[in-house]
Every structure is written in C-alpha cells, then in structure tokens.
Tab-separated table of N, CA, C and O in Angstrom:
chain	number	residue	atom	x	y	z
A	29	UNK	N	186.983	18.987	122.255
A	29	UNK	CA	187.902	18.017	121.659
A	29	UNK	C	189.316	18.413	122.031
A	29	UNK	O	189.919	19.437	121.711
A	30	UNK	N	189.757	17.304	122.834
A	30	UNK	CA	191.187	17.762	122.631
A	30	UNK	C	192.226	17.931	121.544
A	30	UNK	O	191.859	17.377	120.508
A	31	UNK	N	193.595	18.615	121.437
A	31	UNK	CA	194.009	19.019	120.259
A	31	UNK	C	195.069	17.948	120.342
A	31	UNK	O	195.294	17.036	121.137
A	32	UNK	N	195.685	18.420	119.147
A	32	UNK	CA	196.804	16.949	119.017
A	32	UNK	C	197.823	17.631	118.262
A	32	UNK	O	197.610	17.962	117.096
A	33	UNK	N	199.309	17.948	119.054
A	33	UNK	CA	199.947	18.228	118.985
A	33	UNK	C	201.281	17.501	119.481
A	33	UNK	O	201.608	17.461	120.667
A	34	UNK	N	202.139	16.833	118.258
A	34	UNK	CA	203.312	16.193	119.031
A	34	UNK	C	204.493	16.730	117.744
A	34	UNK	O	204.378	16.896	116.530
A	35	UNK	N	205.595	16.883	118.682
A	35	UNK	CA	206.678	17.993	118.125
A	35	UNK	C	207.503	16.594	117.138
A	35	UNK	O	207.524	15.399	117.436
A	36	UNK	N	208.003	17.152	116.146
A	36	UNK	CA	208.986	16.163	115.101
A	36	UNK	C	210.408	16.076	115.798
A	36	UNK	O	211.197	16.929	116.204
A	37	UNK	N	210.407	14.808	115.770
A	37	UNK	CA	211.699	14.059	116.204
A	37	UNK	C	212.520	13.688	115.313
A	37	UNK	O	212.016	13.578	114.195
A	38	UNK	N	213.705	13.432	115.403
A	38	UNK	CA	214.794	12.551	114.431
A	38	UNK	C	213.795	11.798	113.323
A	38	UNK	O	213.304	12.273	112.299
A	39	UNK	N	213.667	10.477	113.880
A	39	UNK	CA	212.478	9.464	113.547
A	39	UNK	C	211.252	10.018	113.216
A	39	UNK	O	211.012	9.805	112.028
A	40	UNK	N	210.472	10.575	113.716
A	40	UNK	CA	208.883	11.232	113.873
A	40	UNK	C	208.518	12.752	113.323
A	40	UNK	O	208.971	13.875	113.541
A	41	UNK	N	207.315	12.128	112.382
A	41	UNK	CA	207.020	13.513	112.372
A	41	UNK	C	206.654	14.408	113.112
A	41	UNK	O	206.929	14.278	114.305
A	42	UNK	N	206.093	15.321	112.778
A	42	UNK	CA	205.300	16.854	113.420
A	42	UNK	C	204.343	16.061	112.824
A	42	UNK	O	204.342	15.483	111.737
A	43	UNK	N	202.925	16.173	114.368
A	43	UNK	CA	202.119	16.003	114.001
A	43	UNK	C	201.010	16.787	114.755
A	43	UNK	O	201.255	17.010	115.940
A	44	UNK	N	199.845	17.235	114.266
A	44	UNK	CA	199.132	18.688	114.643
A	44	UNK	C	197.879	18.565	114.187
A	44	UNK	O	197.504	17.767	113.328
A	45	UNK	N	197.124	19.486	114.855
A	45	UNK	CA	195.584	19.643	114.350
A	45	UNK	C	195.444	21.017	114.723
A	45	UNK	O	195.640	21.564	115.809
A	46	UNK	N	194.979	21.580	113.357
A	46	UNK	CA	194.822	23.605	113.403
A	46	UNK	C	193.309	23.142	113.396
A	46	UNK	O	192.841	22.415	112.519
A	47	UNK	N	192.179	23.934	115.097
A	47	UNK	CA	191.133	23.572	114.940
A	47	UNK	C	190.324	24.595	113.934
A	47	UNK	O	189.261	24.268	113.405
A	48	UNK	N	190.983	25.930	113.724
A	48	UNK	CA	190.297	26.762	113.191
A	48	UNK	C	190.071	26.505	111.594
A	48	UNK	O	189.097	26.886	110.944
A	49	UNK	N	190.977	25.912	111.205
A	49	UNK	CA	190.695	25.286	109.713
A	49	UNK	C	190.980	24.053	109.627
A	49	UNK	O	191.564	23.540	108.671
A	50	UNK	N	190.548	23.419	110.728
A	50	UNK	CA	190.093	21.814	110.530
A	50	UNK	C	191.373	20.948	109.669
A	50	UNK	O	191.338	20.018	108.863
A	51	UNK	N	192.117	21.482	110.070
A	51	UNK	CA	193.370	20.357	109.053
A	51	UNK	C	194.304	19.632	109.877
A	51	UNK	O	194.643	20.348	110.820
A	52	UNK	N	194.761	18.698	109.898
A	52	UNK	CA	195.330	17.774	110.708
A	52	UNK	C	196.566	17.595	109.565
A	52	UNK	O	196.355	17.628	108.353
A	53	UNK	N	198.147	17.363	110.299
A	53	UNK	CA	199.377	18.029	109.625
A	53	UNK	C	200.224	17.045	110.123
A	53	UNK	O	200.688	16.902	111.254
A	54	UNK	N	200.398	16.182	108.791
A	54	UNK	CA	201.803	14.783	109.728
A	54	UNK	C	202.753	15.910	108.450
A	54	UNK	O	202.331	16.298	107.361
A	55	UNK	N	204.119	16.195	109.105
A	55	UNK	CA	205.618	16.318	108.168
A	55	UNK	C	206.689	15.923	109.037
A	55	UNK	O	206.779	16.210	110.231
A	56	UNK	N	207.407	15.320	108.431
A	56	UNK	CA	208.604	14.991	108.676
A	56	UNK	C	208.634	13.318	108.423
A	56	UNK	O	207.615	12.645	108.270
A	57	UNK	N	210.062	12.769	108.410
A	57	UNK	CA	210.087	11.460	108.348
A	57	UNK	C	209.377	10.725	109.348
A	57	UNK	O	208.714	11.167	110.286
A	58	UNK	N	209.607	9.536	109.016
A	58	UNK	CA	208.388	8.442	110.179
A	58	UNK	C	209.587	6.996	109.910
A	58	UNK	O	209.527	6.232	108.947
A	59	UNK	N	210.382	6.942	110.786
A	59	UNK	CA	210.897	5.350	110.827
A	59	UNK	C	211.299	5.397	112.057
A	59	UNK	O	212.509	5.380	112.283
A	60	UNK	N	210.042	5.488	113.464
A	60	UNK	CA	210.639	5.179	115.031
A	60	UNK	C	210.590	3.314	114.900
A	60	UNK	O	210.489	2.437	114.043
A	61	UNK	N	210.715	3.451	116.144
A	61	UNK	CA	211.359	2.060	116.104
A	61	UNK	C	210.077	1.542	116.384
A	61	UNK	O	210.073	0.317	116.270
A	62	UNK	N	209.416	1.832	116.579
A	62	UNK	CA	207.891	1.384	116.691
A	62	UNK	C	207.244	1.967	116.134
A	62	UNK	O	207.052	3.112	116.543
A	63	UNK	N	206.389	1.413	114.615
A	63	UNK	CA	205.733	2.853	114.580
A	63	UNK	C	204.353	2.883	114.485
A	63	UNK	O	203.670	3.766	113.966
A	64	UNK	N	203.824	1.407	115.259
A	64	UNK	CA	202.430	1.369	116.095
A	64	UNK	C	202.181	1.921	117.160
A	64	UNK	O	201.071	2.343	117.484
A	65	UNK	N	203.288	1.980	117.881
A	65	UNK	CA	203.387	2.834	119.398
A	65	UNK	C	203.127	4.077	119.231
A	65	UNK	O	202.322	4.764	119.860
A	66	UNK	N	204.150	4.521	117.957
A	66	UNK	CA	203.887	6.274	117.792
A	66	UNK	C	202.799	6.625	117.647
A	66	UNK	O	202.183	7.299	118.473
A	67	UNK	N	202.102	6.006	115.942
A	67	UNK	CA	200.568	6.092	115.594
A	67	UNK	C	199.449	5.901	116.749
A	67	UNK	O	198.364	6.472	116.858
A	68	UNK	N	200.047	4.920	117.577
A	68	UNK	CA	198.533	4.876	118.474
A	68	UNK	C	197.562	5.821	118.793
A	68	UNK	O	196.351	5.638	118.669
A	69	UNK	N	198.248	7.114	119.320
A	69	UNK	CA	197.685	8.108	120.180
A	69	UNK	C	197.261	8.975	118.539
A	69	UNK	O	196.425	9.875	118.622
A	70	UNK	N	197.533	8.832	117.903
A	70	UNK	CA	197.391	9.524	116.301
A	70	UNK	C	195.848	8.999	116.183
A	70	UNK	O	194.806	9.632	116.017
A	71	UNK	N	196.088	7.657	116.326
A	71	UNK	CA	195.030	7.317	115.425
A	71	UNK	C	193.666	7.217	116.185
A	71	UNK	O	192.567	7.369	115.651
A	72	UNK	N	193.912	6.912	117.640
A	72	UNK	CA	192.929	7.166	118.662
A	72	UNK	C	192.117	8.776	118.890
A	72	UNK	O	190.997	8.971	119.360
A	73	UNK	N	192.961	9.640	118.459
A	73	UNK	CA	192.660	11.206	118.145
A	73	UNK	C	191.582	11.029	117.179
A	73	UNK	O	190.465	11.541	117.250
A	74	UNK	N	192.055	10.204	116.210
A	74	UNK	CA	191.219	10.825	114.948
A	74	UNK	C	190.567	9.869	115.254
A	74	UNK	O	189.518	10.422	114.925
A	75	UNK	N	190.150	8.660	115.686
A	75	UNK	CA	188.585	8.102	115.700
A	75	UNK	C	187.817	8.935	117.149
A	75	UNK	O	186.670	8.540	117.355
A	76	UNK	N	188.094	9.513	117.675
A	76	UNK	CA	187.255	10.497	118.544
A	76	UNK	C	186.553	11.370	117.649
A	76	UNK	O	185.356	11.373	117.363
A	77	UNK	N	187.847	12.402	117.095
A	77	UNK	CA	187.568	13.748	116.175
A	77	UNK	C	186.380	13.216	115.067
A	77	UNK	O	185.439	13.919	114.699
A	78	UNK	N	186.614	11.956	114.663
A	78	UNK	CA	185.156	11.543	113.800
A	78	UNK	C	184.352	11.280	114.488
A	78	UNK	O	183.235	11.493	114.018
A	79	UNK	N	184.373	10.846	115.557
A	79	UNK	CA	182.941	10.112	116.403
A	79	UNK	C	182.287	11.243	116.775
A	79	UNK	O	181.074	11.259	116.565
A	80	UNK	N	182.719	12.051	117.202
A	80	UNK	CA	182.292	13.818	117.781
A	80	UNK	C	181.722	14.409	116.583
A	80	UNK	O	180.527	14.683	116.688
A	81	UNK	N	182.330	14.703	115.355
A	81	UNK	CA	181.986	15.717	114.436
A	81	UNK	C	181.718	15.220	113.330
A	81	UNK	O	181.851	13.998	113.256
A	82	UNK	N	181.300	15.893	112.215
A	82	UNK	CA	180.628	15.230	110.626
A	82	UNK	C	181.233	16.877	109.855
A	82	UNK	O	180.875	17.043	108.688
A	83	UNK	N	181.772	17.580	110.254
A	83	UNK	CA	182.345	18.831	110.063
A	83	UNK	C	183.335	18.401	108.695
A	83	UNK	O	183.229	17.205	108.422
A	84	UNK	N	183.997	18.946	108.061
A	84	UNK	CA	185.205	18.764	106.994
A	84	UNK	C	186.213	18.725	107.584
A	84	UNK	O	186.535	19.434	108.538
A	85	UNK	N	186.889	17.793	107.017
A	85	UNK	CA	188.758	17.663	107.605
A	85	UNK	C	189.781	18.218	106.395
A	85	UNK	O	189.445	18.111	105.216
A	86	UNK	N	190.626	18.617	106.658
A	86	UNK	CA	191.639	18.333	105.755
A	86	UNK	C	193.189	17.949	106.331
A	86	UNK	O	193.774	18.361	107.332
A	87	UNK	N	193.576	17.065	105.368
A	87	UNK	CA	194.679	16.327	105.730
A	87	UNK	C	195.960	16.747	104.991
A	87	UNK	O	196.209	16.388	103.840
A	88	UNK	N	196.621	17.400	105.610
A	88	UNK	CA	197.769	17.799	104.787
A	88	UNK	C	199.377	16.597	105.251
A	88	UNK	O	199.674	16.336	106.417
A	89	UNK	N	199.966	16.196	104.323
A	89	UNK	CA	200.888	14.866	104.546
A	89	UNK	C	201.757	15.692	103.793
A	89	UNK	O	201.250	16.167	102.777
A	90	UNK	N	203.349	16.088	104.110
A	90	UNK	CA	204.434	15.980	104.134
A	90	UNK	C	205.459	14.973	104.174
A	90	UNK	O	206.493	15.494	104.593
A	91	UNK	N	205.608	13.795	103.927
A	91	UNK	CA	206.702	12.706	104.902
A	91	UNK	C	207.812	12.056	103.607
A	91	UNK	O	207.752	10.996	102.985
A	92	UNK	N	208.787	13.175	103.538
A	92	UNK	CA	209.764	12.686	102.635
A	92	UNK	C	210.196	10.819	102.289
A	92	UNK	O	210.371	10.088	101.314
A	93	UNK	N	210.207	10.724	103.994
A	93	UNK	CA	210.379	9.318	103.981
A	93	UNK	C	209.366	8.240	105.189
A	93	UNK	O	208.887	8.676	106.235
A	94	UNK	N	209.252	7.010	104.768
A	94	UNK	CA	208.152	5.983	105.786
A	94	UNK	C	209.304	4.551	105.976
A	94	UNK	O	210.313	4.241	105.342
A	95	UNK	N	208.875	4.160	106.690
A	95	UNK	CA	209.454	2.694	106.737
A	95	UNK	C	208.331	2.453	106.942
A	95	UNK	O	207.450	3.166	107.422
A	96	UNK	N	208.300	1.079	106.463
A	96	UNK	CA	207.074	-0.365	105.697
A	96	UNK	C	206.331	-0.117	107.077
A	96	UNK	O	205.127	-0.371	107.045
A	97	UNK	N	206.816	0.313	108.222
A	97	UNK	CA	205.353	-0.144	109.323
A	97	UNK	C	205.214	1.082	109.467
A	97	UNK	O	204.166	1.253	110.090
A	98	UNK	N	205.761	2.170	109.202
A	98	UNK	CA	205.046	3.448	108.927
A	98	UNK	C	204.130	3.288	108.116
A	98	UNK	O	203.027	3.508	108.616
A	99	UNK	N	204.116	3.004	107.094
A	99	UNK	CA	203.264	3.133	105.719
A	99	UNK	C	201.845	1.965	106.320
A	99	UNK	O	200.700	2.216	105.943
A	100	UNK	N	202.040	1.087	106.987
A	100	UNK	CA	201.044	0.229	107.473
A	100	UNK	C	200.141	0.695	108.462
A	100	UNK	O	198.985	0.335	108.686
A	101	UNK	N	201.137	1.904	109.252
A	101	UNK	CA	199.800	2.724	110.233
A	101	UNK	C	199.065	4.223	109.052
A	101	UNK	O	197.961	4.766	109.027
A	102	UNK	N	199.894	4.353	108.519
A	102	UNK	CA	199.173	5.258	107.670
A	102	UNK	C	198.284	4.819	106.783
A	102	UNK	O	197.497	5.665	106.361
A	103	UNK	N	198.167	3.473	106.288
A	103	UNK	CA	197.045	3.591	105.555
A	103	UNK	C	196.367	2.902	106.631
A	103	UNK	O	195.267	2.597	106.170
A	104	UNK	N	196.471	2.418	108.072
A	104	UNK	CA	194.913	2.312	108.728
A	104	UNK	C	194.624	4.146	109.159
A	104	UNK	O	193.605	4.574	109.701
A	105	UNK	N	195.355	4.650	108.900
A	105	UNK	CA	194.496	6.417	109.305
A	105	UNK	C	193.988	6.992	108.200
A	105	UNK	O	193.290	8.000	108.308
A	106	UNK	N	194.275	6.415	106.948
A	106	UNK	CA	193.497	6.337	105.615
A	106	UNK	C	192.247	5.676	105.437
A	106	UNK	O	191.441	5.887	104.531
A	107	UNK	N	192.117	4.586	106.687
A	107	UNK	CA	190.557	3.715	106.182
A	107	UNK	C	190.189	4.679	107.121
A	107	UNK	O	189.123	5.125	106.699
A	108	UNK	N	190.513	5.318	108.288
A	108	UNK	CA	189.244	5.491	109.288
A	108	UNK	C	189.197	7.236	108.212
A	108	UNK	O	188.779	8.060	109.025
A	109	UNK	N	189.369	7.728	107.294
A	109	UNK	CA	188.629	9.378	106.844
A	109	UNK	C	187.901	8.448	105.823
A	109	UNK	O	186.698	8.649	105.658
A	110	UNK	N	188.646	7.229	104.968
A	110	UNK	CA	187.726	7.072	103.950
A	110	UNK	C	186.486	6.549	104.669
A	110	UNK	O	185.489	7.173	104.304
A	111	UNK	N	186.211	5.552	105.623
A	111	UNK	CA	184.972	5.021	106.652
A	111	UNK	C	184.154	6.339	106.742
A	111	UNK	O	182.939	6.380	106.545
A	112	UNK	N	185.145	7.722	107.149
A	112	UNK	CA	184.272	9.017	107.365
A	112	UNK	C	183.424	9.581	106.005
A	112	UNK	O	182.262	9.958	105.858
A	113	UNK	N	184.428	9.467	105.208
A	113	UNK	CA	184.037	9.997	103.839
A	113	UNK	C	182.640	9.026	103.640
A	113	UNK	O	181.468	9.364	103.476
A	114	UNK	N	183.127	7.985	103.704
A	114	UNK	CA	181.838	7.326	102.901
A	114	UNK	C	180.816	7.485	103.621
A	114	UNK	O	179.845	7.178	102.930
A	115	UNK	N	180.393	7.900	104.967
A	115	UNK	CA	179.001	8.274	105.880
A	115	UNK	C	178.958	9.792	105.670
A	115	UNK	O	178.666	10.335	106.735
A	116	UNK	N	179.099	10.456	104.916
A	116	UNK	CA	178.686	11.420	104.295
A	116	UNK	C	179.651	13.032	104.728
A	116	UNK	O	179.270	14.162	104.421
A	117	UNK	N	181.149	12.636	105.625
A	117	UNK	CA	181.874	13.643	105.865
A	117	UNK	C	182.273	13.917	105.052
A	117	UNK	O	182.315	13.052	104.178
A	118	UNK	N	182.819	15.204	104.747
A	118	UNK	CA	183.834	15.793	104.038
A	118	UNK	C	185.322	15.318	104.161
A	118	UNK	O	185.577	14.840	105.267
A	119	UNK	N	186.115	15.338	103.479
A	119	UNK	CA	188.001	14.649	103.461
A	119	UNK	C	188.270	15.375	102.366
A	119	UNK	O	187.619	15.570	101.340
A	120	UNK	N	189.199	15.706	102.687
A	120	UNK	CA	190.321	16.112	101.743
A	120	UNK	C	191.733	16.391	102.116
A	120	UNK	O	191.978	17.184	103.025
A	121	UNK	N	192.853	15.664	101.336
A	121	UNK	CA	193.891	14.939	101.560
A	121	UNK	C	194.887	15.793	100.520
A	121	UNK	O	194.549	15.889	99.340
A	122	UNK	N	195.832	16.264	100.883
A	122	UNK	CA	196.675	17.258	99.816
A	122	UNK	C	197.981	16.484	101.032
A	122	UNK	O	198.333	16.641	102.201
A	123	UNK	N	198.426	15.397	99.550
A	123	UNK	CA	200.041	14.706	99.738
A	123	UNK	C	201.282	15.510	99.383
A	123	UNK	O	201.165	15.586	98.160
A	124	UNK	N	202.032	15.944	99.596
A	124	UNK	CA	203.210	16.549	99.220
A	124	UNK	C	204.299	15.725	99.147
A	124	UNK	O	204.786	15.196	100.147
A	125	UNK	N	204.706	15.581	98.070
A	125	UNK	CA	206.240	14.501	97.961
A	125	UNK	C	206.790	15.593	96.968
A	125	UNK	O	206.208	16.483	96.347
A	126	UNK	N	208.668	15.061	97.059
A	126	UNK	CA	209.376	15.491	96.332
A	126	UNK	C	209.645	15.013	95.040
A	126	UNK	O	210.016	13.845	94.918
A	127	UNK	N	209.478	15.947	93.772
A	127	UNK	CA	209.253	15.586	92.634
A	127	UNK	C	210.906	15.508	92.226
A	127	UNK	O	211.085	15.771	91.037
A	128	UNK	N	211.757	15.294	92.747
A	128	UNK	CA	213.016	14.954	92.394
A	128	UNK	C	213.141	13.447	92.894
A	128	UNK	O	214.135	12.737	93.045
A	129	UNK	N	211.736	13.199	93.106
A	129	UNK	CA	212.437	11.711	94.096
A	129	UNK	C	211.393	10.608	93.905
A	129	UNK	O	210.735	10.240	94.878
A	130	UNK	N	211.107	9.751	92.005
A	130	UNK	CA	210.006	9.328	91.791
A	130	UNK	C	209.401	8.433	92.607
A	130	UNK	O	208.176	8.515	92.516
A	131	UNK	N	209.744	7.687	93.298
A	131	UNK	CA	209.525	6.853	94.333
A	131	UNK	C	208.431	6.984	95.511
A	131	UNK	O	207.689	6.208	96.112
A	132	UNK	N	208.800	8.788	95.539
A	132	UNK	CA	208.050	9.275	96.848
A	132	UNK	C	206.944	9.787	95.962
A	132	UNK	O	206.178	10.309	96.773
A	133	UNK	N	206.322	9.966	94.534
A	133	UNK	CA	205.253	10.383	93.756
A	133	UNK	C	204.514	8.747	93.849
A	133	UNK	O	203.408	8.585	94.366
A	134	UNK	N	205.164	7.835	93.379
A	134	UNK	CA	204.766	6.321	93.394
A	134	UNK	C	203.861	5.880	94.761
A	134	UNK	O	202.702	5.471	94.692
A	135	UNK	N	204.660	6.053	96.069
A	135	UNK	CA	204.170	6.170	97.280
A	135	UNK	C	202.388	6.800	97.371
A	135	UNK	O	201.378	6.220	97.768
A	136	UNK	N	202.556	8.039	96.884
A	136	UNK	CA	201.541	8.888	97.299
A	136	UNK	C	200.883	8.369	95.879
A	136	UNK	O	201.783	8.947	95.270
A	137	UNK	N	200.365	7.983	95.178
A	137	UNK	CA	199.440	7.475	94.368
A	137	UNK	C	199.268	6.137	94.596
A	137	UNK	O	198.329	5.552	94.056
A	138	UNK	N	200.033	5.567	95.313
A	138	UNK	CA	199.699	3.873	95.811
A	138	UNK	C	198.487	4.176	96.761
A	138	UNK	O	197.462	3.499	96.834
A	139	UNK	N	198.719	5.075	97.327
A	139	UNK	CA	197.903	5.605	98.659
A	139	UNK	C	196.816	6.071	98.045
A	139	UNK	O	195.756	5.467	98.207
A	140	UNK	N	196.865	7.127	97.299
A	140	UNK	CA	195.518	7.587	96.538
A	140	UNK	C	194.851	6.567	95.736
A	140	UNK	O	193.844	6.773	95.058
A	141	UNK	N	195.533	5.333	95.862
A	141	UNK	CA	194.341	4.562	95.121
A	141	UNK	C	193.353	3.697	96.244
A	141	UNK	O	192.341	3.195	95.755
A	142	UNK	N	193.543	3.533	97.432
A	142	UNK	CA	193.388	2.942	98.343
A	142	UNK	C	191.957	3.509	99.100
A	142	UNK	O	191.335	2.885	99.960
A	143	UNK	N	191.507	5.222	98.404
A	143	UNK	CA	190.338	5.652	98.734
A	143	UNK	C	189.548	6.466	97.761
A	143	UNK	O	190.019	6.801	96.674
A	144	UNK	N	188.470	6.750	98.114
A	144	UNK	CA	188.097	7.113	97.212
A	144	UNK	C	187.278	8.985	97.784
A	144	UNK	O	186.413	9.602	97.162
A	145	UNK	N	187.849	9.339	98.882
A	145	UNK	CA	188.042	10.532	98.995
A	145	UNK	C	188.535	11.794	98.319
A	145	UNK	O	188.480	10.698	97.762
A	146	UNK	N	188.944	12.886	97.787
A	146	UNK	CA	189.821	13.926	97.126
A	146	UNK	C	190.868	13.814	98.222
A	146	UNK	O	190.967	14.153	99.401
A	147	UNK	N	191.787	13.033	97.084
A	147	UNK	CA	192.982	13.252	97.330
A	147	UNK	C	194.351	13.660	96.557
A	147	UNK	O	195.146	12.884	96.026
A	148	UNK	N	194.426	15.135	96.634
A	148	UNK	CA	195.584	16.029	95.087
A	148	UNK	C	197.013	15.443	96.142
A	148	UNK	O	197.197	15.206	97.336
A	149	UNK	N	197.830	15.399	94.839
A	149	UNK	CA	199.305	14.963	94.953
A	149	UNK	C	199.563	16.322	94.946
A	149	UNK	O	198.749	17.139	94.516
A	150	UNK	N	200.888	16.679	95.497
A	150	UNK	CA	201.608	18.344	95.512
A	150	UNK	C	202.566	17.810	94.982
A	150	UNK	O	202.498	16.618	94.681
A	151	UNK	N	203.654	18.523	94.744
A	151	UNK	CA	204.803	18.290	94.442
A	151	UNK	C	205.461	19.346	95.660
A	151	UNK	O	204.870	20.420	95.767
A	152	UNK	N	206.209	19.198	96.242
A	152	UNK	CA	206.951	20.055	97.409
A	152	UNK	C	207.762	20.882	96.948
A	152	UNK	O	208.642	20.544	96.156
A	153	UNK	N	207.599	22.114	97.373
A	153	UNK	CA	208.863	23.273	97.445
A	153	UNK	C	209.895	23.044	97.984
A	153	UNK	O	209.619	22.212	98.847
A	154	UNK	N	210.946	23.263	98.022
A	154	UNK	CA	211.980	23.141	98.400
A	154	UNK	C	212.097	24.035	99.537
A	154	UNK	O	213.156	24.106	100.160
C-alpha cells in the first residue's frame, strides 16, 4: 500500500498515514480554493486502504478551522470508514477541537452524529 503523506500548507492540512499504528492524521486548517481537488487524492487513498485491508484504522482530526466545501469532503471520508465500519472493520475517530472555541465542539458532534463508528471528541492542548 502506498503511504500518504502531504505536508500542511497555508490553506491545507498535514495529512499522513503512520502504517505501524494504522492511524491516518488530517491537522491543520482546510479552506484551499478547491477543496475537492485537495481531498481527491485523500479520499482515493482511503478507498484503496479499505479495499486492501479489514485491519483497524484510527483517525486522528485536528482542523481548527473548515470552509463549507471542506466540511463536504470530510464528511464523504466519513461515509467511506462508516461503509467500513459497518462490514465488520474496526474505526476509530479521536476529533480534537479547541474548547475555547464552542463552535469548533458543535462542528465535531455534528460530525459524530453522522456515524455510528467510536468517535471521542478531545478537547486540544494548546
């Protein structure tokens, strides 16, 4: 499997896959000017990485901030673990938002309602 590694930009997060503990790592903001273009190669990764394996994932999400077509490719990379989850993979999803910033707690439970995978809210360190 190839790995998936793309460095955080202004706009874009850091986005990564540690194969040794199976966790796949979006942080940083997300408002490129496209942000179907960005996701593409994201989301094409992860319907391989499921088609190949039935192994456990974990999803660790950082993203202080989304713009509306950010948030529209992220929850299609939310149906394809819950699609996984529900054929009998393992998921697990640990959101990190800033608890000074209710909006970004609101965000990440809009999202956690959308599957029905384990998915814990963090609150972020500073």
């Amino acid at each position: 499997m190839e790995s998936l590694d793309l460095p955080q930009t202004r706009a874009t997060p850091r986005v990564s896959f540690a194969a040794e503990t199976r966790t796949l790592t979006l942080e940083g903001e997300s408002y490129p000017e496209n942000s179907f273009q960005f996701f593409e190669p994201i989301l094409a990764w992860v319907d391989a990485y499921l088609g190949e394996r039935r192994e456990a994932i974990t999803i660790t999400v950082n993203m202080p901030y989304m713009n509306s077509s950010s948030t529209k490719c992220m929850l299609d990379l939310l149906d394809r673990f819950e699609d996984a989850w529900r054929h009998g993979q393992p998921v697990l999803m640990h959101w990190y938002y800033d608890p000074d910033n209710g909006r970004a707690l609101e965000l990440a439970e809009e999202f956690r309602e959308e599957v029905s995978f384990p998915f814990k809210t963090v609150p972020a360190r500073g």
